[in-house]
Structure formats: structure tokens, C-alpha cells
Amino acid sequence: MAYDYEKSIRPGKLPHIWCPGCGHGIVMKGLIRAMDTCELDRKNTAIVSGIGCASRLPGYLDACTLHTAHGRAAAFATGVKMAKPQMNVICVGGDGDGTAIGGNHFIHACRRNIDMTYVLMNNYIYGMTGGQFSPCTPTGDLASTTPYGNPDPIFDISKLAIGAGATFVARTTAAHPREIDKLIVKGIQHKGMAIIEVIDDCPTTYGRRNKFRSVIDMMKRLKTEAVSVKAAAKMTAEQLEGKFLTGVLFQDTEKPEYTVQYANVIKKAQGA
Amino acid sequence: MAKKVALLQGNEACAQGALYAGCKFFGGYPITPSTEVAEVLSVELPKVGGKFIQMEDEIAAMASVIGASLTGAKAITATSGPGVSLKQELIGYACIAEVPCVIINVMRGGPSTGMPTGPGQSDVMQAMWGTHGDHAAIALVPDSCQEIFSETVRAFNLAEKYRMPVQVLYDEIVGHMRERIEFPEPGELEVIDREAPSVSPEDYKPYDSTKGQVPPLAAFGSDYKYHVTGLNKADDGFPTTKASLVDAEERRQIDKVMDNIADIESYEEYLTEDADVVIWAYGSTSRSARYAVNELRKEGIKAGLFRPITLWPFPAKRTAELAEQAKAIVVAEMNLGQMVLEVERVAKGNCVVVHEGRVDGDPLNPGQIMDKVKEVL
């Protein structure tokens, strides 16, 4: 029997804005399955985003949805979670939104280890504005603003999140739909800042400029470049050249969660 | 029973006013000369179960305040010029998404880093026009520690009632000055909470204005699920580019303020009844102006003071009336000519309008204002 996504989608809000072949829809379905698995009460769930193609996702979902300003999702979400810690807070967004204009908010939300799940769709490009290079566009690749090849080095988002202090960091790709919801479930269940980076594809503004003749070519690339943590353990550095790791990359269950820390502040202030 | 009194700094009075109003969330970033507001609230908010968070930057502070407010908490941030410049992006967000919040701007010199420890009144046009796009603004300009307390309470009331950001601007002099404060008893000052929706969650539209210009705002985490966006939206909260819907929403968001000026307006007049010259001044400058009025009267010059307490929306009606009555209006402010432009606009040439200002970090003193009055008469 087909999975019932419709009960999670707001009536009348589809079709979505995403191009044919875009992976964001795959991620959205994964998020719906994950929220269902965790039995999240949508009334008590805030889904927060910034600006960009990926950030339009919350509007389609039946929950408390907050489409904020460019890059600011984590900061708005921090306010929601602090004011109402009993709410489930999920951030979604893209690589430019989350790590360029929103980079400061991203790293500090990781540092605080505030309990939220951030699903970051990394499609290597600013799609909505027509394909300008992002902090995740591979060096040398073509974008509308790197006509001679991208001179910039990239951010490794998962490493950035680990370095910044997130306590659950996982990565998968749009070509691994079953892993998406499994990792989001683990992220939701984790008490603290959970980053799930989904390497995604943008055929319209990234793929066509970078010699991917079809969406299938892009998906094949994701399959080829992704190596699970388990498989990687048996591979040499040479074999791992040009690959990226997928699965749970990091988890720390010891670091205190921020709203719990603040609950202790309240206790102290009240003389308990 | 005698009232509780204290010797408080303006910034401390602001924090106490916020607590009186029922504030439960502060999101901020350290900046002189507003930091004491944060410091006091970091102590006091957790005592009442509220939340204090120091964010990574000014923009994040504003974002956290809006996020917290959407859960139903009364929320505030405090900053100064450079911080307000950074916050403009999300002040606009709070305008269009109609999220109640209070922004304290303890004004210092500028532009840029300017004079962090010196007073200024050069953010007053920014309070109206700082964020991009058409929008209404409410800005309050108290001139004493007691009034900072009461105007902070009123800022929350107006924010919750009109579902929008409200700014309180006071200069560094008032912010750091210490004065005797009488704490109002609970219930003595009006405290307004936002209207909760009366319709069922299924029928709720966050911008449904059929029952009034200010639609009720449901709290995240209650029984209501809805969408909030910074895009132009229809009454259901979802983005639209349909011209008629965009136009109606844009206009309603401005009309909800401009149609209610009588409720929002606040000003004080001192000896204006027979005044030939009206000194138009706010914040700490109005204290010098009041002194100047008294001295000028001793010299036989019929001077008066008009002191806006609500600066935005601009007190156009009363200013225009004074322009018809008086020979001259002297606008005294610690900038090189900002509110004087509005006074000139509404005076319509009915009287002479001149400006007296300074931006060197020293307050406008009474003598300087008196000289200007004598010059213009």
C-alpha cells in the first residue's frame, strides 16, 4: 500500500515550486515519514526555514510553520525552542541559506546544543536566484557567477557542525531516500542539536552547467560519491578520494542540552 | 500604603517596566549604552520563569524575539544604533508577519560605531523608515526614568494590541541617568495581552481581518497550526502575488496604525496656550527645553514646549495646530535635522520652523535653545 503522505500535506498547497528532478521533494517525503515514525504531534511541532527553494518546504506541511528571512532559521527556531521547550523544533533549508548568510546562526545553534533537528539540503548552489555559487559549490565548478570556474574552497557542512559543537551529525543523499528518514528519526530522537545534511541535486541551475546531462546522471553521481561510514572503514585513503561519508558521522550524548541548562538557571534564580 | 520607590537608571527602569508588562523573553546582544537592560533581565527573567538568551549577533537576537513571541511570550530586545541597523531586516519581518515585540534603542552618536558612550537622537527617522518596504511604525520617546518604565509598559501594550513591533527610543543621557522611581502597583498601569483567536483551529486564518484590523494571533504549540512568512501573503498566511490580496494586506497593516492614532498618540504640552514660540523637543532634549521655556518666560518671551511621547506615528494634527497659533517652532534635537522635516511638512508654512541641533556628544543645553528662540523671534 502506498504511504499516506497526504495527511501531512496542507490541502491545496501542492504542486510545490520545485523543478522536475529536484531532490527536495524526496527529502520532504523522508521528513514526513520520520515525523510519522516519531509520532510528532504537528500542533506541537514548529518547522522553521529561511529563504531559498528548500526553505519553501514548511509551507506544504501541516504544522506550525515559520518561513523566516534568509539565513535566519536557526535563530528564529532558537527563540521558539527557548520560549517553549516542550515543542519539537525542526529546521529545514539549503546550503547557501544555512552556511553563508546563516552561517553564524548555524554554528552558534550547534555550539549551544539546543534540541532541534536541522535538515540541511546541500545542492551545491543558490537555486532560487538562478544558480550562483554557494559555500558548497565544488572548487572549479561552473555557476552563473563563476563563469571561469569556482575559485572558492568549500565548506564541509558536517565537519563544520561537528566542529561547532552539534551533538548529532549525519549525512546522506537524495539518492538514498530510505536513509533520509532513518537519519532524521535518529536526529529527532537525539536530545540536542542534530544536523542531517542531505546531499541533494539541482539539475536546473547546477547540473546543466556542470555537464550532467540528466537527473539520472546526478543521482548516479550521488550514489558513486557516497560511501557509508561502515564501508569506508574498510577502504584506503586512496579509495576514498573524491568520496564523502554517509550515515551517522558523530554523536555525543554527554554534552548538556541548552534548554535543560537554562531550566537549571531558572532553578538557581528561583533559589531552589 | 507607601509605594515602593527606588533610585534607578533609565535602563534599569526599562527592564523593570518590561517585567511589569509581563515580559517573558529577552533576546539580545551586548551593546553600549543599552547593556544594563540585558543585565537586569538576565537576573530577573528566570526568577519569573522567563527566558533570557544572549544571541550570537543583533540579527539573531531579533529573530529569537520574533520566534519566542510566536509561542505567545511577550518578548523584548534592547540595543543601540549599530544594532538597530542590523535588526532592520527582521523589524520588517515582524511588521509584515505581524508579530508583537518591543525593541529598545538607547540612542548614541552615529553613523556607524559613532560615539558609543555619547548621547544622540539621530535614529528617529530610522525608527520610521529604517526597514525596507511600506509599513507603519510605532516609536515612543520617554524623557525620564519614570517615563521609561511606563512607556516600556505601553510599548508592550501597543505591540500586543496592534500586533506589531514597537520601538522605544531614548538617548544615552536618559538611559544612564539615575532618578527616583515610584513602582506602580500591579493593576495601576494598564497591561494588555494579545487577543487569542475565538474561531476553531480548522477555521483559523492568521490574517483574517473580517472582524477587525488586527487579526488575533494564535500561539505556536497551542491547538492552532498555521503558516508564517515574510512574503506578501493572503489572509490565510500563505504567499500570494495576487495584486488585490497583496494590496489589501499592505494597506491594512498601515491603516491599523494610522486609523488609531488617537489611541496611540501621546504628548505633553507645557505653557503652549499663549506661546508665540513653541519648542518642539523630545527625550533628554525636552528637559533642556523645559528649562529654557521657564527662563524665557522670566524674560517676557512667551515660549512653550511641545513634547511628543509617541514620536511615530507623527503627532501631525497637534503640530499643525501649533504652527497656526505660534509665530515660530524651534525643533531641538540631538541630530542635524530629522524630525524638523516632519514639523516643516505639517506646518505648511504657517509659521517659521527652525532647527537647533548638535551631534558632538554633548547634550543640547538650555542656553543654546534660548539663543535660537531669540534669534527666530
XYZ file of C-alpha atoms in Angstrom:
649
model
C 0.000 0.000 0.000
C 1.262 3.442 -0.845
C 2.477 5.519 2.059
C -0.066 8.125 3.147
C 1.759 11.414 2.769
C -1.408 13.379 2.185
C -2.424 13.590 5.822
C 0.760 15.588 6.456
C 0.357 17.919 3.483
C -1.734 21.054 3.727
C -4.746 20.817 1.447
C -4.429 22.839 -1.730
C -0.749 23.676 -1.301
C 0.608 21.326 -3.956
C 2.022 21.384 -6.568
C 5.253 22.529 -4.976
C 7.601 25.048 -6.564
C 10.464 22.616 -7.138
C 11.714 21.746 -10.614
C 11.359 18.263 -12.086
C 14.294 16.199 -10.861
C 14.969 18.308 -7.770
C 15.684 16.237 -4.684
C 13.871 18.471 -2.213
C 10.629 16.519 -2.645
C 12.461 13.295 -1.739
C 13.710 14.976 1.418
C 10.236 16.272 2.253
C 8.804 12.782 1.984
C 11.604 11.498 4.186
C 10.843 14.183 6.743
C 7.138 13.274 6.731
C 7.954 9.587 7.277
C 10.361 10.498 10.071
C 7.806 12.719 11.816
C 5.252 9.918 11.494
C 7.687 7.359 12.909
C 8.369 9.639 15.880
C 4.631 10.319 16.188
C 5.221 14.032 16.349
C 2.080 15.943 17.205
C 2.040 18.523 14.435
C 0.328 21.064 16.711
C 3.364 20.869 18.907
C 5.889 20.889 16.082
C 7.454 24.015 14.603
C 9.076 23.652 11.203
C 11.296 26.644 10.576
C 13.123 27.672 7.418
C 14.999 30.562 5.869
C 14.888 31.602 2.223
C 15.517 29.574 -0.896
C 13.999 26.629 -2.730
C 14.483 24.220 0.185
C 13.076 26.787 2.598
C 9.718 26.679 0.876
C 9.223 23.179 2.282
C 7.454 24.135 5.550
C 4.576 25.802 3.699
C 3.476 22.438 2.339
C 3.390 20.676 5.691
C 0.555 20.756 8.189
C 2.274 22.009 11.352
C 3.312 25.291 12.969
C 5.415 26.511 10.091
C 7.684 29.516 10.077
C 9.242 30.692 6.823
C 11.656 33.347 8.048
C 14.259 35.585 6.410
C 17.365 34.490 4.519
C 19.680 32.508 6.764
C 17.791 33.145 9.970
C 16.005 29.828 10.521
C 18.238 28.613 13.356
C 17.950 31.947 15.194
C 14.139 32.075 14.959
C 13.993 28.408 15.911
C 16.162 29.102 18.953
C 13.609 31.675 20.124
C 10.751 29.220 19.634
C 12.552 26.405 21.458
C 13.731 28.600 24.332
C 10.293 30.101 24.875
C 8.508 26.743 24.576
C 10.972 23.893 25.161
C 8.189 21.298 25.017
C 7.787 21.966 21.277
C 9.506 19.835 18.678
C 11.576 22.133 16.515
C 12.752 21.218 13.041
C 14.734 23.486 10.744
C 14.992 22.943 7.024
C 16.923 24.855 4.410
C 19.640 24.893 1.826
C 23.414 25.222 1.816
C 23.610 28.906 0.912
C 20.904 29.829 3.392
C 22.335 27.728 6.199
C 26.080 28.185 5.821
C 26.640 31.523 4.064
C 24.177 34.181 5.171
C 23.057 31.961 8.040
C 26.469 30.574 8.918
C 26.769 32.430 12.179
C 23.374 31.274 13.395
C 24.139 27.734 12.264
C 27.391 27.385 14.186
C 26.022 29.017 17.321
C 22.925 26.831 17.376
C 25.352 23.884 17.121
C 27.502 25.316 19.909
C 24.566 25.736 22.271
C 23.428 22.196 21.531
C 19.826 23.326 21.624
C 17.400 20.494 21.000
C 16.350 20.770 17.390
C 16.726 18.835 14.171
C 18.180 20.709 11.228
C 17.736 19.069 7.834
C 20.115 20.872 5.526
C 19.665 20.190 1.819
C 23.026 20.740 0.183
C 22.601 21.021 -3.565
C 25.848 22.941 -4.102
C 24.141 26.061 -5.449
C 21.808 29.008 -4.930
C 18.945 27.609 -6.980
C 16.152 30.099 -6.452
C 18.190 33.048 -7.667
C 19.326 31.166 -10.743
C 22.484 29.260 -9.898
C 25.092 31.407 -8.192
C 27.907 29.598 -6.373
C 27.404 28.791 -2.705
C 29.950 27.935 0.001
C 29.353 24.325 -1.052
C 29.863 24.627 -4.807
C 32.894 22.456 -5.559
C 36.018 24.396 -6.492
C 36.346 24.684 -10.244
C 32.652 24.107 -10.958
C 30.568 26.438 -13.021
C 27.860 28.682 -11.637
C 26.227 31.791 -13.029
C 28.722 33.888 -11.053
C 31.752 31.631 -11.582
C 31.937 31.693 -15.383
C 35.647 30.745 -15.282
C 35.233 28.052 -12.678
C 34.674 28.492 -8.956
C 37.827 29.834 -7.260
C 36.396 29.294 -3.749
C 37.154 26.391 -1.444
C 34.116 24.687 0.086
C 32.600 24.170 3.486
C 32.214 20.581 4.617
C 28.902 21.151 6.396
C 29.013 18.038 8.543
C 32.546 18.771 9.714
C 31.515 22.370 10.364
C 28.618 21.162 12.512
C 30.829 18.748 14.466
C 33.475 21.417 14.965
C 30.869 23.905 16.105
C 29.523 21.573 18.767
C 26.455 19.817 17.363
C 25.963 16.520 19.145
C 24.367 14.533 16.341
C 25.665 14.866 12.802
C 24.633 12.634 9.945
C 24.815 12.760 6.184
C 23.041 11.052 3.347
C 21.901 11.928 -0.154
C 18.728 12.425 -2.139
C 19.652 9.192 -3.905
C 19.276 7.312 -0.609
C 15.640 8.058 0.271
C 15.307 5.238 2.820
C 18.290 6.526 4.760
C 16.887 10.061 4.887
C 14.012 9.246 7.200
C 16.076 6.826 9.276
C 18.639 9.541 9.994
C 16.007 12.221 10.623
C 14.328 9.871 13.101
C 17.636 9.469 14.932
C 18.067 13.231 14.843
C 14.625 13.853 16.304
C 15.192 11.247 18.995
C 18.554 12.776 19.881
C 18.367 15.298 22.724
C 20.445 18.169 21.411
C 21.373 19.805 18.140
C 21.034 17.283 15.310
C 22.285 18.147 11.841
C 21.216 15.944 8.957
C 22.980 17.008 5.794
C 21.320 15.664 2.683
C 23.457 15.996 -0.419
C 20.884 16.977 -2.956
C 20.726 17.712 -6.646
C 19.759 20.806 -8.585
C 19.522 19.762 -12.224
C 18.225 23.146 -13.345
C 20.890 25.528 -12.126
C 23.823 23.307 -11.150
C 23.561 20.148 -13.194
C 23.109 21.652 -16.627
C 26.080 23.960 -16.180
C 28.300 21.162 -14.972
C 27.908 18.529 -17.653
C 25.211 16.446 -16.011
C 23.079 15.541 -18.972
C 20.194 14.222 -16.908
C 18.835 13.931 -13.402
C 19.798 10.270 -13.546
C 23.432 11.315 -14.092
C 23.205 13.481 -10.974
C 21.678 10.695 -8.914
C 24.355 8.298 -10.161
C 26.995 10.760 -9.018
C 25.448 10.880 -5.541
C 25.426 7.074 -5.440
C 29.024 6.902 -6.653
C 30.445 9.538 -4.330
C 28.581 8.454 -1.199
C 30.315 5.881 0.960
C 28.788 4.685 4.197
C 30.828 5.078 7.343
C 30.849 1.292 7.670
C 32.136 0.711 4.136
C 34.676 3.496 4.455
C 36.260 1.795 7.447
C 37.489 -0.923 5.110
C 38.727 1.456 2.403
C 42.108 3.090 1.859
C 42.618 6.829 1.708
C 43.235 6.429 -1.991
C 39.964 4.607 -2.489
C 38.164 7.359 -0.561
C 39.484 10.099 -2.810
C 36.556 12.094 -4.217
C 34.055 10.340 -1.937
C 32.061 11.597 1.027
C 30.905 9.679 4.057
C 27.278 8.940 4.812
C 25.454 7.667 7.872
C 25.821 8.839 11.466
C 29.112 10.711 11.462
C 29.112 11.882 15.053
C 27.081 11.550 18.214
C 27.726 12.832 21.711
C 25.161 12.094 24.394
C 27.129 13.692 27.231
C 27.061 17.391 26.347
C 24.171 19.110 28.130
C 21.265 20.303 26.053
C 20.672 24.050 26.120
C 17.073 24.297 27.334
C 17.909 21.816 30.103
C 20.830 24.043 31.044
C 18.528 27.035 31.114
C 15.990 25.159 33.238
C 18.812 24.861 35.763
C 19.366 28.624 35.520
C 15.696 29.130 36.370
C 16.007 26.788 39.350
C 19.040 28.695 40.627
C 17.375 32.065 40.087
C 14.337 30.887 42.000
C 16.539 29.714 44.845
C 15.694 26.028 44.501
C 0.488 52.080 51.777
C 3.534 53.885 50.530
C 4.666 52.912 47.094
C 7.889 51.072 46.542
C 10.478 53.573 45.420
C 13.989 53.130 44.100
C 16.823 55.086 42.598
C 17.068 53.564 39.162
C 18.999 54.141 35.998
C 16.891 54.602 32.867
C 17.989 51.243 31.507
C 17.109 49.546 34.782
C 13.714 51.243 34.737
C 13.192 49.882 31.252
C 13.867 46.326 32.426
C 11.507 46.809 35.376
C 8.832 48.161 33.050
C 9.205 45.096 30.851
C 8.709 42.813 33.850
C 5.651 44.808 34.938
C 4.194 44.335 31.456
C 4.599 40.563 31.770
C 7.612 40.165 29.510
C 8.821 36.561 29.467
C 11.584 36.633 26.881
C 14.639 38.705 26.175
C 16.929 38.010 23.222
C 19.822 40.388 22.868
C 23.402 41.141 22.075
C 25.730 43.310 24.176
C 25.964 46.915 23.044
C 26.667 50.186 24.775
C 24.728 52.128 26.023
C 21.856 49.631 26.359
C 23.581 46.709 28.069
C 22.074 47.263 31.521
C 18.644 46.360 30.155
C 20.033 42.926 29.281
C 21.936 42.607 32.525
C 18.905 43.292 34.702
C 16.666 40.974 32.679
C 19.276 38.192 32.818
C 18.859 38.336 36.589
C 15.118 38.894 36.813
C 13.538 36.906 33.966
C 14.452 33.418 35.209
C 13.034 34.359 38.616
C 9.602 34.657 36.995
C 10.078 31.628 34.755
C 11.020 33.798 31.812
C 13.878 33.229 29.418
C 16.962 35.299 28.729
C 19.251 34.479 25.866
C 22.297 36.287 24.606
C 22.415 35.522 20.915
C 25.347 35.431 18.525
C 24.517 38.750 16.887
C 21.929 41.500 16.705
C 20.028 39.896 13.852
C 19.795 36.613 15.736
C 18.588 38.474 18.804
C 15.732 39.971 16.810
C 14.974 36.581 15.256
C 14.817 34.902 18.655
C 12.439 37.578 19.905
C 10.062 37.016 16.988
C 10.264 33.239 17.385
C 9.549 33.494 21.102
C 6.654 35.876 20.537
C 5.050 33.400 18.148
C 4.821 30.933 21.015
C 2.801 33.532 22.922
C 5.551 35.055 25.077
C 5.838 38.813 25.431
C 9.295 39.459 24.044
C 11.801 42.288 24.031
C 15.262 43.159 22.795
C 17.458 46.136 23.638
C 20.170 47.655 21.530
C 21.642 50.865 20.167
C 22.205 52.430 16.738
C 24.524 49.871 15.097
C 22.365 47.076 16.483
C 19.178 48.688 15.272
C 20.702 48.977 11.804
C 21.327 45.226 11.837
C 17.884 44.484 13.177
C 16.088 46.368 10.407
C 15.748 43.240 8.280
C 13.729 41.463 10.922
C 11.885 44.533 12.179
C 10.402 44.455 8.680
C 9.669 40.768 9.150
C 7.809 41.496 12.377
C 5.866 44.210 10.510
C 4.695 42.010 7.652
C 4.214 38.841 9.680
C 2.548 40.963 12.384
C 4.407 39.599 15.382
C 4.252 41.663 18.588
C 7.627 42.617 20.046
C 9.392 45.516 21.709
C 12.720 46.965 20.571
C 14.587 49.310 22.880
C 17.013 51.682 21.163
C 19.236 53.572 23.577
C 20.438 56.178 21.135
C 24.101 57.082 20.832
C 26.028 59.115 18.295
C 26.429 57.858 14.753
C 26.600 56.927 11.938
C 28.376 53.564 12.227
C 30.162 52.973 15.521
C 29.941 56.709 16.119
C 30.143 57.644 19.753
C 29.154 54.605 21.808
C 29.148 56.379 25.157
C 27.734 59.685 23.963
C 24.063 60.554 23.517
C 22.311 61.094 20.221
C 18.846 61.468 18.772
C 19.772 60.645 15.222
C 17.903 57.342 14.884
C 14.469 58.918 14.901
C 13.909 58.797 11.146
C 15.381 55.295 11.099
C 12.675 54.251 13.567
C 10.119 55.059 10.892
C 11.950 54.322 7.662
C 14.787 52.005 8.619
C 13.412 48.790 7.238
C 12.633 48.446 3.571
C 9.144 48.443 2.153
C 5.985 50.288 3.101
C 4.960 49.766 6.681
C 3.647 51.563 9.732
C 5.755 52.208 12.789
C 5.162 52.987 16.420
C 8.011 54.645 18.307
C 7.918 56.072 21.822
C 10.387 58.612 23.221
C 10.348 58.871 27.037
C 12.314 61.640 28.750
C 12.752 60.372 32.315
C 13.394 57.169 34.211
C 9.809 57.014 35.453
C 8.549 57.509 31.935
C 10.916 54.878 30.548
C 9.193 52.462 32.931
C 5.681 53.436 31.918
C 6.450 53.788 28.213
C 8.043 50.345 28.155
C 4.782 49.007 29.557
C 2.863 50.978 26.937
C 5.187 49.686 24.216
C 4.226 46.118 25.135
C 0.561 47.109 25.215
C 0.713 48.674 21.769
C 2.758 45.773 20.369
C 0.252 43.216 21.652
C -2.815 45.265 20.736
C -1.709 46.185 17.233
C 0.315 43.009 16.651
C 3.496 44.685 15.509
C 6.988 45.737 16.573
C 7.090 48.824 18.783
C 10.297 50.750 19.343
C 11.190 52.726 22.443
C 13.918 55.268 21.765
C 15.675 57.144 24.472
C 19.068 58.755 24.352
C 22.081 57.678 26.349
C 21.557 60.530 28.823
C 18.171 59.244 29.939
C 19.365 55.655 29.679
C 22.218 56.167 32.105
C 20.714 58.871 34.317
C 19.537 57.829 37.781
C 16.242 59.117 39.143
C 13.752 58.252 41.806
C 11.188 55.797 40.520
C 7.843 55.014 42.045
C 6.877 51.476 41.181
C 3.250 51.315 40.096
C 1.163 48.753 41.966
C 0.006 45.744 39.963
C -3.078 46.837 38.052
C -2.240 50.519 38.362
C -0.913 50.690 34.814
C -2.920 49.004 32.120
C -1.383 45.773 30.840
C -2.759 44.480 27.558
C -2.379 40.892 26.387
C -2.795 39.903 22.778
C -6.182 38.738 21.647
C -6.481 34.975 21.297
C -8.442 33.543 18.388
C -12.068 32.679 19.067
C -12.577 30.511 15.980
C -11.829 26.797 15.857
C -8.353 25.708 14.753
C -9.848 24.472 11.468
C -11.298 27.896 10.678
C -8.330 29.951 11.882
C -6.677 32.321 9.449
C -3.813 34.311 10.974
C -4.588 37.426 8.915
C -8.365 37.262 8.726
C -9.422 40.876 9.131
C -13.169 40.413 8.705
C -13.696 41.132 12.416
C -11.203 43.970 12.745
C -7.986 45.485 11.523
C -5.879 43.422 13.901
C -6.498 39.694 13.482
C -5.993 37.566 16.615
C -2.659 35.752 16.790
C -2.616 32.119 17.904
C 0.381 30.749 19.772
C 2.631 28.100 18.299
C 2.280 24.990 20.384
C -1.408 25.563 21.137
C -4.222 23.933 19.161
C -3.619 26.141 16.166
C -1.404 25.238 13.224
C -0.696 27.975 10.756
C 1.951 29.384 8.451
C 4.043 32.495 8.942
C 6.125 34.021 6.169
C 7.880 37.242 5.255
C 6.433 37.032 1.761
C 3.390 39.055 0.858
C 0.556 36.824 1.873
C -3.183 36.353 1.798
C -5.361 36.251 4.904
C -4.602 32.544 5.365
C -0.912 33.360 5.830
C 0.243 31.700 2.625
C 2.236 33.566 -0.009
C 0.380 35.217 -2.811
C 1.212 37.516 -5.696
C -2.424 38.256 -6.422
C -2.496 42.029 -6.720
C -5.762 42.647 -4.902
C -4.775 40.483 -1.925
C -1.277 41.958 -1.639
C -2.657 45.471 -1.830
C -5.357 44.846 0.763
C -2.906 43.316 3.262
C -0.289 46.052 2.767
C -2.855 48.768 3.311
C -4.466 47.082 6.299
C -1.099 46.825 8.032
C -0.609 50.564 7.710
C -4.239 51.503 8.351
C -4.340 49.563 11.626
C -1.950 52.198 12.986
C -2.993 55.296 11.090
C -6.709 54.772 11.817
C -5.950 54.511 15.520
C -3.676 57.474 16.058
C -5.922 58.804 18.814
C -5.234 55.625 20.793
C -1.523 55.505 20.055
C -0.725 59.217 20.260
C 0.775 60.680 23.406
C 2.325 64.065 24.030
C 2.815 66.654 26.723
C 2.424 70.397 26.423
C 3.905 72.987 28.745
C 2.808 76.628 28.549
C 1.767 76.356 24.913
C -1.671 78.044 25.349
C -0.385 81.543 24.658
C 3.001 80.648 23.222
C 4.472 82.773 20.455
C 7.263 80.306 20.084
C 6.948 76.574 20.625
C 9.982 74.482 21.345
C 9.357 71.056 19.852
C 11.594 68.596 21.682
C 11.669 65.024 22.942
C 13.785 62.796 25.160
C 16.520 64.416 27.226
C 16.433 67.480 24.974
C 12.924 68.244 26.198
C 14.334 68.627 29.709
C 16.664 71.378 28.489
C 13.766 72.838 26.528
C 11.541 72.977 29.618
C 14.251 74.850 31.487
C 14.620 77.184 28.514
C 10.867 77.870 28.498
C 10.960 78.883 32.155
C 13.946 81.178 31.646
C 12.448 82.739 28.508
C 9.178 83.394 30.322
C 11.146 85.227 33.017
C 12.476 87.434 30.257
C 8.936 88.082 28.989
C 9.141 85.804 25.974
C 6.034 83.672 25.564
C 7.660 80.332 25.000
C 6.095 76.884 25.333
C 7.107 73.255 24.979
C 5.549 70.572 22.842
C 6.945 67.168 23.820
C 5.935 64.152 21.769
C 5.956 60.928 23.763
C 4.704 58.958 20.767
C 7.073 60.071 18.016
C 5.678 57.717 15.372
C 3.008 57.931 14.156
C 3.959 61.588 13.938
C 1.779 63.968 16.001
C 0.735 65.789 12.853
C -2.615 67.213 13.956
C -1.413 68.956 17.098
C 1.828 70.134 15.495
C -0.170 71.689 12.647
C -2.430 73.472 15.150
C 0.571 74.868 16.984
C 2.015 76.061 13.685
C -1.156 78.076 13.121
C -1.044 79.557 16.622
C 2.643 80.305 17.081
C 4.974 82.646 15.261
C 7.720 80.057 15.291
C 8.502 76.477 16.155
C 12.037 75.626 17.242
C 12.730 71.938 16.799
C 15.501 70.998 19.205
C 17.044 67.569 18.783
C 20.437 65.937 19.060
C 20.887 65.498 15.333
C 21.434 67.729 12.315
C 17.783 67.957 11.311
C 15.451 64.973 11.314
C 12.054 65.484 12.989
C 12.222 69.113 11.858
C 11.457 67.809 8.376
C 8.148 66.382 9.590
C 7.350 69.555 11.532
C 8.035 71.645 8.417
C 5.856 69.310 6.371
C 2.813 69.668 8.594
C 3.382 73.356 9.426
C 2.775 74.122 5.745
C 4.462 77.484 6.052
C 2.013 78.727 8.675
C 4.866 79.651 10.972
C 8.632 79.809 10.905
C 10.192 76.421 11.614
C 13.837 76.313 12.599
C 16.140 73.613 13.867
C 18.601 73.603 16.713
C 20.763 70.570 16.999
C 24.140 69.215 17.889
C 25.948 65.932 17.331
C 29.147 66.397 19.304
C 28.218 64.108 22.178
C 27.155 66.918 24.496
C 23.504 67.455 25.357
C 21.587 70.357 23.898
C 21.713 72.839 26.741
C 19.029 75.389 27.648
C 21.180 78.356 26.671
C 21.630 77.058 23.162
C 17.877 76.601 22.767
C 17.169 80.054 24.276
C 19.588 81.681 21.828
C 17.778 80.048 18.946
C 14.397 81.233 20.214
C 15.652 84.797 20.497
C 17.198 84.577 17.065
C 13.968 83.477 15.443
C 11.672 85.955 17.185
